[in-house]
Every structure is written in structure tokens, then in C-alpha cells.
Short mmCIF file of C-alpha atoms in Angstrom, two decimals:
data_model
loop_
_atom_site.label_atom_id
_atom_site.label_comp_id
_atom_site.label_asym_id
_atom_site.label_seq_id
_atom_site.Cartn_x
_atom_site.Cartn_y
_atom_site.Cartn_z
CA GLY N 16 24.22 14.55 0.69
CA VAL N 17 22.50 12.06 2.61
CA THR N 18 21.68 8.98 0.33
CA ASN N 19 20.42 6.53 2.66
CA MET N 20 19.26 6.63 6.79
CA ALA N 21 19.74 3.27 8.89
CA ALA N 22 16.86 1.91 11.07
CA ILE N 23 18.21 -0.21 13.70
CA CYS N 24 15.00 -2.33 13.30
CA ALA N 25 12.58 -3.54 11.88
CA ILE N 26 9.80 -1.85 13.14
CA CYS N 27 11.38 1.54 12.65
CA LYS N 28 12.02 0.49 9.03
CA SER N 29 8.47 0.02 8.69
CA GLN N 30 7.20 3.14 10.14
CA PHE N 31 10.31 5.36 8.10
CA THR N 32 8.86 3.51 4.86
CA LYS N 33 5.49 5.25 5.35
CA VAL N 34 6.24 8.83 6.24
CA LEU N 35 9.15 9.21 3.12
CA PRO N 36 7.04 9.46 0.39
CA TYR N 37 4.93 12.35 2.41
CA TYR N 38 8.45 13.92 1.77
CA GLY N 39 9.13 13.61 -1.76
CA MET N 40 11.75 10.67 -0.91
CA ASP N 41 11.79 7.15 -2.25
CA MET N 42 11.26 4.07 0.10
CA ASP N 43 14.27 2.40 -0.40
CA MET N 44 16.09 5.33 1.07
CA ILE N 45 16.01 3.72 4.63
CA VAL N 46 18.14 0.62 5.00
CA SER N 47 18.37 -1.72 8.09
CA VAL N 48 21.52 -1.41 10.06
CA HIS N 49 22.09 -5.40 9.62
CA GLN N 50 21.43 -5.02 5.71
CA LEU N 51 24.83 -2.20 5.86
CA VAL N 52 26.53 -4.80 8.21
CA SER N 53 25.71 -7.77 6.06
CA ASN N 54 26.50 -6.27 2.83
CA ALA N 55 30.17 -5.16 4.77
CA ILE N 56 31.39 -8.48 5.75
CA ILE N 57 33.66 -10.16 3.06
CA LEU N 58 34.43 -13.49 4.11
CA THR N 59 37.63 -15.49 3.36
CA GLY N 60 37.30 -17.32 0.07
CA GLN N 61 33.80 -16.24 -0.65
CA THR N 62 33.13 -15.49 -4.14
CA SER N 63 30.59 -12.91 -5.46
CA ASP N 64 27.39 -13.57 -6.92
CA ASP N 65 28.50 -12.51 -10.59
CA ASP N 66 30.98 -15.43 -9.90
CA ASP N 67 28.37 -17.99 -8.96
CA ASP N 68 26.03 -17.15 -12.08
CA GLU N 69 29.30 -17.78 -14.50
CA SER N 70 29.59 -21.51 -13.36
CA GLU N 71 25.92 -22.59 -13.54
CA ASP N 72 26.21 -20.57 -17.52
CA ASP N 73 29.12 -22.47 -18.31
CA ALA N 74 27.42 -25.79 -16.98
CA ALA N 75 24.04 -25.27 -19.02
#
């Protein structure tokens, strides 16, 4: 089934977050297209956030 709905702009996203609870859906079901793209982009040499946390723990 459908788990998320993508909105093209922030205005659309803000309007749907007001309507979705009326139909019994969680407000976090709507995401922005910009958020989807930013989560999908992987840059060469990029490390995950988990790697950064581990290096900070080692330094402490």
C-alpha cells in the first residue's frame, strides 16, 4: 500500500498535515519532494551520520 505522500511545495505540505488527521492518518505521512531527493543523493566520499557519531565517541 501507500505509506507516504509527496508534496511539491511547503504550502501543500502544510495544508495536507492539517487534513490527514481528519482521515485518521499520521501527519508524518506527507514528505516534500525536496526531502526525498536529498535522502536519495549519495555523494562520492560521503560518510553516513553513524560514522561521524563513532568518531566523536572515539575522540572523547
